[in-house]
Amino acid sequence: MMYSATITNAKYSLDTISGENTCINCVFNGRHVSVPLNAENTEYIEIMRQVAAGDLTIADAD
Amino acid sequence: MSKAAELAALIGSQSAPSNKNLIINGGMQVAQRGTSQTADDNTIYPLDRFVLFTQVNAGVFTVSQSTDVPSGQGFANSLKFDCTTASGSLNSGDYLELQSRLEGQDLQRLAYGSSGAKSLTLSFWVKSNKTGTYQVNAQMQGSAKINSFAYTIDSANTWEKKTHVFEGNQSNALTNDNSRQLELDFWFAAGSNFTGGTTHTDWATRADADFANSLNVNLADTIGNNLYLTGVQLEMGEQATAFEHRSFSDELARCQRYYYRINEGSTYQRFLVGSCQGSGYANGTVPFPVEMRGSPTLETTGTASQYAVYAGDSVRTSGSVPAISSTGTNKNVANVSFAASVTNGQAAELLANNNASVYLAFAAEL
């Protein structure tokens, strides 16, 4: 079965050198994680799926 | 028994070829996240390479690495489910499902999607106080196909070996890359949404009602219910051969392709060495023992003050939890940033802040 992850507090983080977004920090199924912006990453795929479905919003980096 | 079957059985009884078992950690040896966790309306990895999805009304399980194993088979460990809070009735969408997920590039030997598609043989050892019919499914992700095995635990509290042959799928190929293409799904409890369908014994398009169609057990119905599982092997061919016992280091390295945890258990354990860049943060790198499946997710305790930065001859409490700090796709090393009041250009270590339970982990799970 395909399970929908519980994701909260999603927020982009910046590379302090380049100023680009480097990851999404969030709580993913109860785990505190920093997720790279990479389409091979399972957590990133799920985050983007929920964003596309309108179920999740990612806050901008500070 | 035919001559061919006799020959296959004979071959299977001899020294087994290496790499025949597609399942990693089928002997339940590797437990990087710890040897006991609570399954309570959550998703956990109770042992490496096995992910457990739990939603069984009010039911709660302790899921642990056990030393209860079938006698004389060479196993040291099993995965144990122990029901600590019961739920005699389940909601329609409830589930207790254990999965092992496999990469497509490791499955090309099966030649799925061609006339030469090979059969897969599943074998495992199981023991429970709950007799009855259980179900395990093979599922293909890309084509959404399912092939199921309903098995019976005949005798309570007795180790039993189960085997089953999944015929090759000549119609649907497995993509040759590092994505999840095939998985095994063991069902131990299920609400009505996952029954009332069909128990497919050949590859068929899946529906929710098929997943646990044959399951007539609710492992969560009584406190003290238990189930043990070990020796999970999935191999090419039509005979269940002897379990492939791999060395611990071999199994650990295979697991670390998907998860790597740094947690030596000392109060000021060092995680990485880097340098201060500016006055408020530092960067460093963590090399991995094996190349990971993909760019990994960094996992932390989530509490900044549990981490510290050692720079300029003093330990400074971290101002943020460590985070991934580069946009690359490197699978051999991770760049990690951490924050503290530091001096530009100094060397800096990221370490635990007087707390032996603090860790860094990297996950590239399927």
mmCIF file of C-alpha atoms in Angstrom, chain B:
data_model
loop_
_atom_site.group_PDB
_atom_site.id
_atom_site.type_symbol
_atom_site.label_atom_id
_atom_site.label_comp_id
_atom_site.label_asym_id
_atom_site.label_seq_id
_atom_site.Cartn_x
_atom_site.Cartn_y
_atom_site.Cartn_z
ATOM 1 C CA MET B 1 9.587 -35.368 -7.489
ATOM 2 C CA SER B 2 10.905 -34.874 -11.011
ATOM 3 C CA LYS B 3 14.593 -35.320 -11.820
ATOM 4 C CA ALA B 4 14.857 -31.585 -12.380
ATOM 5 C CA ALA B 5 13.323 -30.841 -9.006
ATOM 6 C CA GLU B 6 15.569 -33.410 -7.337
ATOM 7 C CA LEU B 7 18.602 -31.801 -8.910
ATOM 8 C CA ALA B 8 17.480 -28.329 -7.859
ATOM 9 C CA ALA B 9 16.869 -29.488 -4.309
ATOM 10 C CA LEU B 10 20.283 -31.122 -4.238
ATOM 11 C CA ILE B 11 21.928 -27.964 -5.472
ATOM 12 C CA GLY B 12 20.035 -25.995 -2.892
ATOM 13 C CA SER B 13 21.273 -28.193 -0.098
ATOM 14 C CA GLN B 14 24.895 -27.563 -0.979
ATOM 15 C CA SER B 15 26.992 -24.467 -0.567
ATOM 16 C CA ALA B 16 24.865 -21.649 -1.894
ATOM 17 C CA PRO B 17 26.069 -19.140 -4.478
ATOM 18 C CA SER B 18 26.652 -15.671 -3.093
ATOM 19 C CA ASN B 19 24.232 -12.817 -3.602
ATOM 20 C CA LYS B 20 21.300 -15.111 -4.230
ATOM 21 C CA ASN B 21 19.179 -13.486 -1.512
ATOM 22 C CA LEU B 22 17.655 -10.257 -2.780
ATOM 23 C CA ILE B 23 16.528 -9.342 0.735
ATOM 24 C CA ILE B 24 19.014 -7.339 2.791
ATOM 25 C CA ASN B 25 19.163 -8.100 6.510
ATOM 26 C CA GLY B 26 16.829 -11.076 6.139
ATOM 27 C CA GLY B 27 18.526 -12.597 9.176
ATOM 28 C CA MET B 28 17.550 -9.521 11.235
ATOM 29 C CA GLN B 29 21.115 -8.871 12.400
ATOM 30 C CA VAL B 30 21.514 -5.149 11.749
ATOM 31 C CA ALA B 31 19.745 -2.624 13.992
ATOM 32 C CA GLN B 32 21.333 0.779 13.454
ATOM 33 C CA ARG B 33 18.336 2.648 14.857
ATOM 34 C CA GLY B 34 18.346 0.580 18.044
ATOM 35 C CA THR B 35 17.070 -2.818 19.081
ATOM 36 C CA SER B 36 13.612 -1.849 20.336
ATOM 37 C CA GLN B 37 11.026 0.660 19.158
ATOM 38 C CA THR B 38 7.363 1.400 19.731
ATOM 39 C CA ALA B 39 4.900 0.976 16.893
ATOM 40 C CA ASP B 40 1.984 3.225 17.731
ATOM 41 C CA ASP B 41 0.182 4.895 14.835
ATOM 42 C CA ASN B 42 3.482 5.629 13.120
ATOM 43 C CA THR B 43 6.089 4.579 10.578
ATOM 44 C CA ILE B 44 9.302 3.068 11.910
ATOM 45 C CA TYR B 45 12.261 1.045 10.738
ATOM 46 C CA PRO B 46 12.406 -1.605 13.475
ATOM 47 C CA LEU B 47 15.487 -3.202 11.914
ATOM 48 C CA ASP B 48 17.500 -2.081 8.920
ATOM 49 C CA ARG B 49 15.805 -2.477 5.532
ATOM 50 C CA PHE B 50 12.413 -3.261 7.082
ATOM 51 C CA VAL B 51 9.828 -0.500 7.381
ATOM 52 C CA LEU B 52 6.712 -0.961 9.492
ATOM 53 C CA PHE B 53 3.463 0.931 9.014
ATOM 54 C CA THR B 54 1.194 0.802 12.050
ATOM 55 C CA GLN B 55 -2.348 2.046 12.512
ATOM 56 C CA VAL B 56 -4.368 -0.470 14.486
ATOM 57 C CA ASN B 57 -6.952 1.638 16.310
ATOM 58 C CA ALA B 58 -5.616 1.845 19.880
ATOM 59 C CA GLY B 59 -3.192 -1.033 19.435
ATOM 60 C CA VAL B 60 0.464 -0.592 20.336
ATOM 61 C CA PHE B 61 3.409 -2.909 19.763
ATOM 62 C CA THR B 62 6.962 -3.097 20.977
ATOM 63 C CA VAL B 63 8.974 -4.195 17.971
ATOM 64 C CA SER B 64 12.436 -5.448 18.763
ATOM 65 C CA GLN B 65 15.422 -7.496 17.745
ATOM 66 C CA SER B 66 15.105 -10.851 19.468
ATOM 67 C CA THR B 67 17.425 -13.788 20.024
ATOM 68 C CA ASP B 68 14.529 -16.247 19.774
ATOM 69 C CA VAL B 69 15.340 -18.140 16.566
ATOM 70 C CA PRO B 70 14.517 -21.462 14.931
ATOM 71 C CA SER B 71 16.796 -24.120 16.342
ATOM 72 C CA GLY B 72 19.686 -25.411 14.283
ATOM 73 C CA GLN B 73 19.269 -23.029 11.350
ATOM 74 C CA GLY B 74 22.202 -20.750 12.081
ATOM 75 C CA PHE B 75 20.225 -17.619 12.868
ATOM 76 C CA ALA B 76 21.203 -15.286 15.689
ATOM 77 C CA ASN B 77 18.267 -12.893 15.568
ATOM 78 C CA SER B 78 14.654 -12.436 14.666
ATOM 79 C CA LEU B 79 12.253 -9.510 14.504
ATOM 80 C CA LYS B 80 9.721 -9.650 17.319
ATOM 81 C CA PHE B 81 6.284 -8.030 17.573
ATOM 82 C CA ASP B 82 4.865 -7.809 21.085
ATOM 83 C CA CYS B 83 1.394 -6.328 21.555
ATOM 84 C CA THR B 84 1.441 -4.075 24.620
ATOM 85 C CA THR B 85 -1.924 -2.371 24.120
ATOM 86 C CA ALA B 86 -4.691 -4.341 22.473
ATOM 87 C CA SER B 87 -7.328 -3.343 19.977
ATOM 88 C CA GLY B 88 -9.930 -6.039 19.501
ATOM 89 C CA SER B 89 -11.749 -4.080 16.836
ATOM 90 C CA LEU B 90 -10.137 -2.341 13.911
ATOM 91 C CA ASN B 91 -11.242 0.652 11.900
ATOM 92 C CA SER B 92 -11.758 0.115 8.197
ATOM 93 C CA GLY B 93 -8.497 1.804 7.227
ATOM 94 C CA ASP B 94 -6.267 0.166 9.834
ATOM 95 C CA TYR B 95 -3.129 -1.765 8.996
ATOM 96 C CA LEU B 96 -0.072 -3.452 10.429
ATOM 97 C CA GLU B 97 2.250 -3.993 7.498
ATOM 98 C CA LEU B 98 5.970 -4.741 7.300
ATOM 99 C CA GLN B 99 7.739 -3.991 4.031
ATOM 100 C CA SER B 100 11.126 -4.778 2.515
ATOM 101 C CA ARG B 101 11.837 -2.649 -0.555
ATOM 102 C CA LEU B 102 14.198 -3.487 -3.407
ATOM 103 C CA GLU B 103 16.044 -1.439 -6.042
ATOM 104 C CA GLY B 104 15.298 -2.046 -9.689
ATOM 105 C CA GLN B 105 18.933 -2.348 -10.709
ATOM 106 C CA ASP B 106 19.339 -5.316 -8.355
ATOM 107 C CA LEU B 107 16.431 -7.140 -9.988
ATOM 108 C CA GLN B 108 17.413 -7.178 -13.642
ATOM 109 C CA ARG B 109 18.460 -10.846 -13.372
ATOM 110 C CA LEU B 110 14.733 -11.646 -13.225
ATOM 111 C CA ALA B 111 14.212 -10.522 -16.850
ATOM 112 C CA TYR B 112 10.716 -9.311 -16.038
ATOM 113 C CA GLY B 113 8.780 -7.997 -19.006
ATOM 114 C CA SER B 114 10.210 -10.663 -21.311
ATOM 115 C CA SER B 115 9.424 -14.235 -22.243
ATOM 116 C CA GLY B 116 12.419 -15.266 -20.171
ATOM 117 C CA ALA B 117 11.033 -13.867 -16.918
ATOM 118 C CA LYS B 118 12.314 -15.887 -13.974
ATOM 119 C CA SER B 119 10.377 -17.119 -10.987
ATOM 120 C CA LEU B 120 11.091 -15.836 -7.499
ATOM 121 C CA THR B 121 11.045 -18.064 -4.462
ATOM 122 C CA LEU B 122 10.258 -16.604 -1.071
ATOM 123 C CA SER B 123 11.134 -18.390 2.145
ATOM 124 C CA PHE B 124 11.003 -17.277 5.770
ATOM 125 C CA TRP B 125 10.636 -18.542 9.306
ATOM 126 C CA VAL B 126 7.732 -17.339 11.453
ATOM 127 C CA LYS B 127 6.392 -18.033 14.929
ATOM 128 C CA SER B 128 3.378 -16.625 16.765
ATOM 129 C CA ASN B 129 0.922 -17.419 19.495
ATOM 130 C CA LYS B 130 -1.783 -16.457 16.966
ATOM 131 C CA THR B 131 -2.514 -19.310 14.591
ATOM 132 C CA GLY B 132 -4.430 -18.565 11.436
ATOM 133 C CA THR B 133 -3.983 -17.364 7.886
ATOM 134 C CA TYR B 134 -1.637 -14.506 7.101
ATOM 135 C CA GLN B 135 -0.700 -12.876 3.805
ATOM 136 C CA VAL B 136 2.469 -11.621 2.182
ATOM 137 C CA ASN B 137 2.483 -9.803 -1.146
ATOM 138 C CA ALA B 138 5.069 -9.142 -3.794
ATOM 139 C CA GLN B 139 4.336 -5.782 -5.373
ATOM 140 C CA MET B 140 5.772 -4.050 -8.405
ATOM 141 C CA GLN B 141 5.760 -0.290 -8.049
ATOM 142 C CA GLY B 142 5.914 0.954 -11.607
ATOM 143 C CA SER B 143 3.183 -1.268 -12.972
ATOM 144 C CA ALA B 144 1.132 -1.470 -9.760
ATOM 145 C CA LYS B 145 1.026 -5.265 -9.933
ATOM 146 C CA ILE B 146 0.530 -7.602 -6.997
ATOM 147 C CA ASN B 147 1.151 -11.320 -6.457
ATOM 148 C CA SER B 148 0.182 -12.811 -3.116
ATOM 149 C CA PHE B 149 0.931 -15.733 -0.833
ATOM 150 C CA ALA B 150 -1.528 -16.757 1.855
ATOM 151 C CA TYR B 151 0.118 -18.917 4.500
ATOM 152 C CA THR B 152 -1.058 -20.519 7.693
ATOM 153 C CA ILE B 153 0.622 -20.538 11.061
ATOM 154 C CA ASP B 154 -0.497 -23.986 12.114
ATOM 155 C CA SER B 155 0.925 -24.417 15.604
ATOM 156 C CA ALA B 156 1.075 -21.747 18.283
ATOM 157 C CA ASN B 157 4.475 -20.715 19.583
ATOM 158 C CA THR B 158 6.322 -22.970 17.142
ATOM 159 C CA TRP B 159 8.806 -21.911 14.497
ATOM 160 C CA GLU B 160 7.533 -22.800 11.008
ATOM 161 C CA LYS B 161 9.235 -22.344 7.650
ATOM 162 C CA LYS B 162 7.101 -21.019 4.807
ATOM 163 C CA THR B 163 8.009 -21.078 1.133
ATOM 164 C CA HIS B 164 6.299 -19.863 -1.991
ATOM 165 C CA VAL B 165 7.105 -19.441 -5.672
ATOM 166 C CA PHE B 166 6.072 -16.230 -7.440
ATOM 167 C CA GLU B 167 5.935 -16.861 -11.180
ATOM 168 C CA GLY B 168 7.942 -14.534 -13.403
ATOM 169 C CA ASN B 169 6.128 -11.543 -14.830
ATOM 170 C CA GLN B 170 6.479 -11.637 -18.609
ATOM 171 C CA SER B 171 4.372 -8.531 -19.185
ATOM 172 C CA ASN B 172 5.811 -5.868 -16.906
ATOM 173 C CA ALA B 173 9.457 -4.856 -16.689
ATOM 174 C CA LEU B 174 11.365 -3.594 -13.676
ATOM 175 C CA THR B 175 13.054 -0.273 -14.354
ATOM 176 C CA ASN B 176 16.833 -0.554 -14.273
ATOM 177 C CA ASP B 177 17.699 2.219 -11.834
ATOM 178 C CA ASN B 178 18.023 2.936 -8.123
ATOM 179 C CA SER B 179 14.323 3.425 -7.467
ATOM 180 C CA ARG B 180 11.952 1.132 -5.598
ATOM 181 C CA GLN B 181 10.663 -1.412 -8.086
ATOM 182 C CA LEU B 182 9.664 -4.418 -5.997
ATOM 183 C CA GLU B 183 8.654 -4.914 -2.395
ATOM 184 C CA LEU B 184 7.537 -7.631 -0.025
ATOM 185 C CA ASP B 185 4.597 -6.733 2.206
ATOM 186 C CA PHE B 186 3.844 -8.821 5.293
ATOM 187 C CA TRP B 187 0.370 -8.127 6.710
ATOM 188 C CA PHE B 188 -0.435 -8.847 10.371
ATOM 189 C CA ALA B 189 -3.613 -6.821 10.889
ATOM 190 C CA ALA B 190 -5.964 -5.086 8.483
ATOM 191 C CA GLY B 191 -9.233 -3.195 8.475
ATOM 192 C CA SER B 192 -12.047 -3.932 6.064
ATOM 193 C CA ASN B 193 -10.643 -1.620 3.397
ATOM 194 C CA PHE B 194 -7.933 -4.186 2.735
ATOM 195 C CA THR B 195 -10.020 -7.344 2.613
ATOM 196 C CA GLY B 196 -12.899 -8.496 0.458
ATOM 197 C CA GLY B 197 -10.907 -8.436 -2.750
ATOM 198 C CA THR B 198 -8.849 -11.157 -4.398
ATOM 199 C CA THR B 199 -5.772 -13.062 -3.285
ATOM 200 C CA HIS B 200 -3.930 -12.978 -6.599
ATOM 201 C CA THR B 201 -1.657 -15.934 -7.232
ATOM 202 C CA ASP B 202 -0.390 -14.511 -10.484
ATOM 203 C CA TRP B 203 0.596 -10.953 -11.298
ATOM 204 C CA ALA B 204 -2.498 -8.743 -11.411
ATOM 205 C CA THR B 205 -3.353 -5.090 -11.038
ATOM 206 C CA ARG B 206 -3.630 -4.344 -7.351
ATOM 207 C CA ALA B 207 -6.575 -2.944 -5.463
ATOM 208 C CA ASP B 208 -6.706 -1.937 -1.811
ATOM 209 C CA ALA B 209 -9.108 -4.791 -1.022
ATOM 210 C CA ASP B 210 -6.511 -7.310 -2.216
ATOM 211 C CA PHE B 211 -3.710 -6.402 0.169
ATOM 212 C CA ALA B 212 -4.863 -8.545 3.090
ATOM 213 C CA ASN B 213 -7.708 -10.479 1.523
ATOM 214 C CA SER B 214 -6.706 -13.809 3.069
ATOM 215 C CA LEU B 215 -5.647 -12.445 6.445
ATOM 216 C CA ASN B 216 -7.940 -13.739 9.181
ATOM 217 C CA VAL B 217 -5.796 -12.700 12.134
ATOM 218 C CA ASN B 218 -5.638 -9.460 14.067
ATOM 219 C CA LEU B 219 -2.279 -9.546 15.801
ATOM 220 C CA ALA B 220 -3.377 -6.548 17.875
ATOM 221 C CA ASP B 221 -6.446 -8.155 19.433
ATOM 222 C CA THR B 222 -4.904 -9.244 22.732
ATOM 223 C CA ILE B 223 -2.139 -7.936 24.941
ATOM 224 C CA GLY B 224 0.796 -10.319 24.815
ATOM 225 C CA ASN B 225 0.244 -11.402 21.230
ATOM 226 C CA ASN B 226 3.593 -11.934 19.631
ATOM 227 C CA LEU B 227 5.088 -12.793 16.287
ATOM 228 C CA TYR B 228 8.667 -13.537 15.314
ATOM 229 C CA LEU B 229 10.105 -13.387 11.805
ATOM 230 C CA THR B 230 13.535 -14.261 10.455
ATOM 231 C CA GLY B 231 15.355 -15.913 7.565
ATOM 232 C CA VAL B 232 13.565 -13.877 4.943
ATOM 233 C CA GLN B 233 14.971 -14.869 1.578
ATOM 234 C CA LEU B 234 13.839 -13.988 -1.940
ATOM 235 C CA GLU B 235 15.800 -15.777 -4.633
ATOM 236 C CA MET B 236 15.602 -16.437 -8.324
ATOM 237 C CA GLY B 237 14.326 -19.877 -9.274
ATOM 238 C CA GLU B 238 11.663 -22.310 -8.227
ATOM 239 C CA GLN B 239 13.293 -23.928 -5.222
ATOM 240 C CA ALA B 240 13.748 -22.565 -1.733
ATOM 241 C CA THR B 241 17.408 -23.166 -1.011
ATOM 242 C CA ALA B 242 19.293 -22.811 2.244
ATOM 243 C CA PHE B 243 19.348 -19.300 3.695
ATOM 244 C CA GLU B 244 22.328 -17.254 2.579
ATOM 245 C CA HIS B 245 24.118 -16.384 5.798
ATOM 246 C CA ARG B 246 26.308 -13.373 5.084
ATOM 247 C CA SER B 247 28.926 -11.926 7.403
ATOM 248 C CA PHE B 248 27.771 -9.138 9.703
ATOM 249 C CA SER B 249 30.110 -6.665 8.016
ATOM 250 C CA ASP B 250 28.726 -7.587 4.610
ATOM 251 C CA GLU B 251 25.146 -7.187 5.797
ATOM 252 C CA LEU B 252 25.942 -3.913 7.579
ATOM 253 C CA ALA B 253 27.584 -2.471 4.475
ATOM 254 C CA ARG B 254 24.546 -3.388 2.391
ATOM 255 C CA CYS B 255 22.311 -1.687 4.957
ATOM 256 C CA GLN B 256 24.484 1.426 5.002
ATOM 257 C CA ARG B 257 23.681 2.053 1.369
ATOM 258 C CA TYR B 258 20.259 3.059 2.733
ATOM 259 C CA TYR B 259 20.963 4.261 6.269
ATOM 260 C CA TYR B 260 24.084 5.303 8.153
ATOM 261 C CA ARG B 261 23.976 6.367 11.762
ATOM 262 C CA ILE B 262 26.751 7.935 13.827
ATOM 263 C CA ASN B 263 26.022 7.275 17.458
ATOM 264 C CA GLU B 264 28.905 5.858 19.428
ATOM 265 C CA GLY B 265 27.237 6.637 22.733
ATOM 266 C CA SER B 266 29.732 9.000 24.326
ATOM 267 C CA THR B 267 28.669 12.299 25.816
ATOM 268 C CA TYR B 268 30.820 14.524 23.593
ATOM 269 C CA GLN B 269 31.115 12.289 20.568
ATOM 270 C CA ARG B 270 32.496 14.021 17.484
ATOM 271 C CA PHE B 271 30.420 13.848 14.317
ATOM 272 C CA LEU B 272 32.504 15.820 11.851
ATOM 273 C CA VAL B 273 35.281 18.358 11.414
ATOM 274 C CA GLY B 274 34.787 21.555 9.447
ATOM 275 C CA SER B 275 35.542 25.233 9.475
ATOM 276 C CA CYS B 276 33.881 28.394 10.672
ATOM 277 C CA GLN B 277 32.617 30.601 7.881
ATOM 278 C CA GLY B 278 31.615 33.970 9.207
ATOM 279 C CA SER B 279 30.800 34.569 12.834
ATOM 280 C CA GLY B 280 27.636 32.537 13.155
ATOM 281 C CA TYR B 281 27.990 29.232 11.412
ATOM 282 C CA ALA B 282 30.302 26.462 10.276
ATOM 283 C CA ASN B 283 30.345 23.770 7.609
ATOM 284 C CA GLY B 284 31.830 20.319 7.487
ATOM 285 C CA THR B 285 31.579 17.052 5.634
ATOM 286 C CA VAL B 286 30.698 13.510 6.625
ATOM 287 C CA PRO B 287 32.108 10.765 4.400
ATOM 288 C CA PHE B 288 30.005 7.614 4.121
ATOM 289 C CA PRO B 289 31.360 4.093 4.568
ATOM 290 C CA VAL B 290 29.662 3.009 1.339
ATOM 291 C CA GLU B 291 28.094 4.959 -1.487
ATOM 292 C CA MET B 292 24.481 5.611 -0.582
ATOM 293 C CA ARG B 293 21.559 4.928 -2.878
ATOM 294 C CA GLY B 294 20.961 8.630 -3.436
ATOM 295 C CA SER B 295 21.638 11.994 -1.834
ATOM 296 C CA PRO B 296 20.564 11.252 1.718
ATOM 297 C CA THR B 297 18.271 12.966 4.146
ATOM 298 C CA LEU B 298 20.001 14.132 7.309
ATOM 299 C CA GLU B 299 18.295 12.984 10.482
ATOM 300 C CA THR B 300 18.877 14.627 13.892
ATOM 301 C CA THR B 301 17.297 14.707 17.330
ATOM 302 C CA GLY B 302 15.649 17.988 16.359
ATOM 303 C CA THR B 303 16.948 19.842 19.413
ATOM 304 C CA ALA B 304 19.677 22.391 18.653
ATOM 305 C CA SER B 305 21.007 22.558 22.217
ATOM 306 C CA GLN B 306 21.819 18.840 22.156
ATOM 307 C CA TYR B 307 24.559 19.647 19.633
ATOM 308 C CA ALA B 308 27.648 21.758 20.167
ATOM 309 C CA VAL B 309 30.491 23.310 18.228
ATOM 310 C CA TYR B 310 34.068 22.995 19.412
ATOM 311 C CA ALA B 311 36.097 25.896 18.056
ATOM 312 C CA GLY B 312 38.642 28.290 19.477
ATOM 313 C CA ASP B 313 39.313 25.969 22.413
ATOM 314 C CA SER B 314 35.803 26.026 23.784
ATOM 315 C CA VAL B 315 32.537 24.127 23.453
ATOM 316 C CA ARG B 316 29.672 26.355 22.338
ATOM 317 C CA THR B 317 26.070 25.195 22.323
ATOM 318 C CA SER B 318 24.728 24.972 18.808
ATOM 319 C CA GLY B 319 22.282 27.640 17.723
ATOM 320 C CA SER B 320 20.479 25.401 15.228
ATOM 321 C CA VAL B 321 20.091 21.740 14.418
ATOM 322 C CA PRO B 322 22.560 20.527 11.781
ATOM 323 C CA ALA B 323 21.253 20.718 8.221
ATOM 324 C CA ILE B 324 22.234 19.714 4.716
ATOM 325 C CA SER B 325 24.278 22.583 3.287
ATOM 326 C CA SER B 326 24.919 21.922 -0.373
ATOM 327 C CA THR B 327 22.873 21.429 -3.490
ATOM 328 C CA GLY B 328 24.993 18.652 -4.980
ATOM 329 C CA THR B 329 23.974 15.092 -5.659
ATOM 330 C CA ASN B 330 26.924 13.460 -3.960
ATOM 331 C CA LYS B 331 26.226 9.995 -2.583
ATOM 332 C CA ASN B 332 29.614 9.519 -0.938
ATOM 333 C CA VAL B 333 29.720 12.490 1.380
ATOM 334 C CA ALA B 334 27.301 14.996 2.911
ATOM 335 C CA ASN B 335 27.925 18.649 3.560
ATOM 336 C CA VAL B 336 26.459 19.702 6.882
ATOM 337 C CA SER B 337 26.052 23.171 8.356
ATOM 338 C CA PHE B 338 25.770 24.032 12.020
ATOM 339 C CA ALA B 339 25.568 27.280 13.922
ATOM 340 C CA ALA B 340 27.257 28.874 16.908
ATOM 341 C CA SER B 341 29.045 32.029 17.842
ATOM 342 C CA VAL B 342 32.431 31.372 16.246
ATOM 343 C CA THR B 343 35.339 33.158 14.603
ATOM 344 C CA ASN B 344 35.717 33.108 10.857
ATOM 345 C CA GLY B 345 38.435 30.757 9.665
ATOM 346 C CA GLN B 346 38.754 28.641 12.771
ATOM 347 C CA ALA B 347 38.536 24.895 12.601
ATOM 348 C CA ALA B 348 35.341 23.545 14.123
ATOM 349 C CA GLU B 349 33.993 20.217 15.259
ATOM 350 C CA LEU B 350 30.329 19.308 15.478
ATOM 351 C CA LEU B 351 29.770 17.192 18.557
ATOM 352 C CA ALA B 352 27.177 16.001 21.018
ATOM 353 C CA ASN B 353 26.567 18.481 23.827
ATOM 354 C CA ASN B 354 27.156 16.313 26.869
ATOM 355 C CA ASN B 355 24.501 13.846 25.773
ATOM 356 C CA ALA B 356 25.264 10.249 24.842
ATOM 357 C CA SER B 357 21.994 9.689 22.992
ATOM 358 C CA VAL B 358 22.595 12.387 20.381
ATOM 359 C CA TYR B 359 23.220 11.191 16.852
ATOM 360 C CA LEU B 360 23.531 12.130 13.217
ATOM 361 C CA ALA B 361 22.047 9.807 10.643
ATOM 362 C CA PHE B 362 21.758 9.772 6.883
ATOM 363 C CA ALA B 363 18.866 8.052 5.146
ATOM 364 C CA ALA B 364 18.538 7.123 1.495
ATOM 365 C CA GLU B 365 15.739 4.646 1.994
ATOM 366 C CA LEU B 366 13.554 3.517 -0.867
#
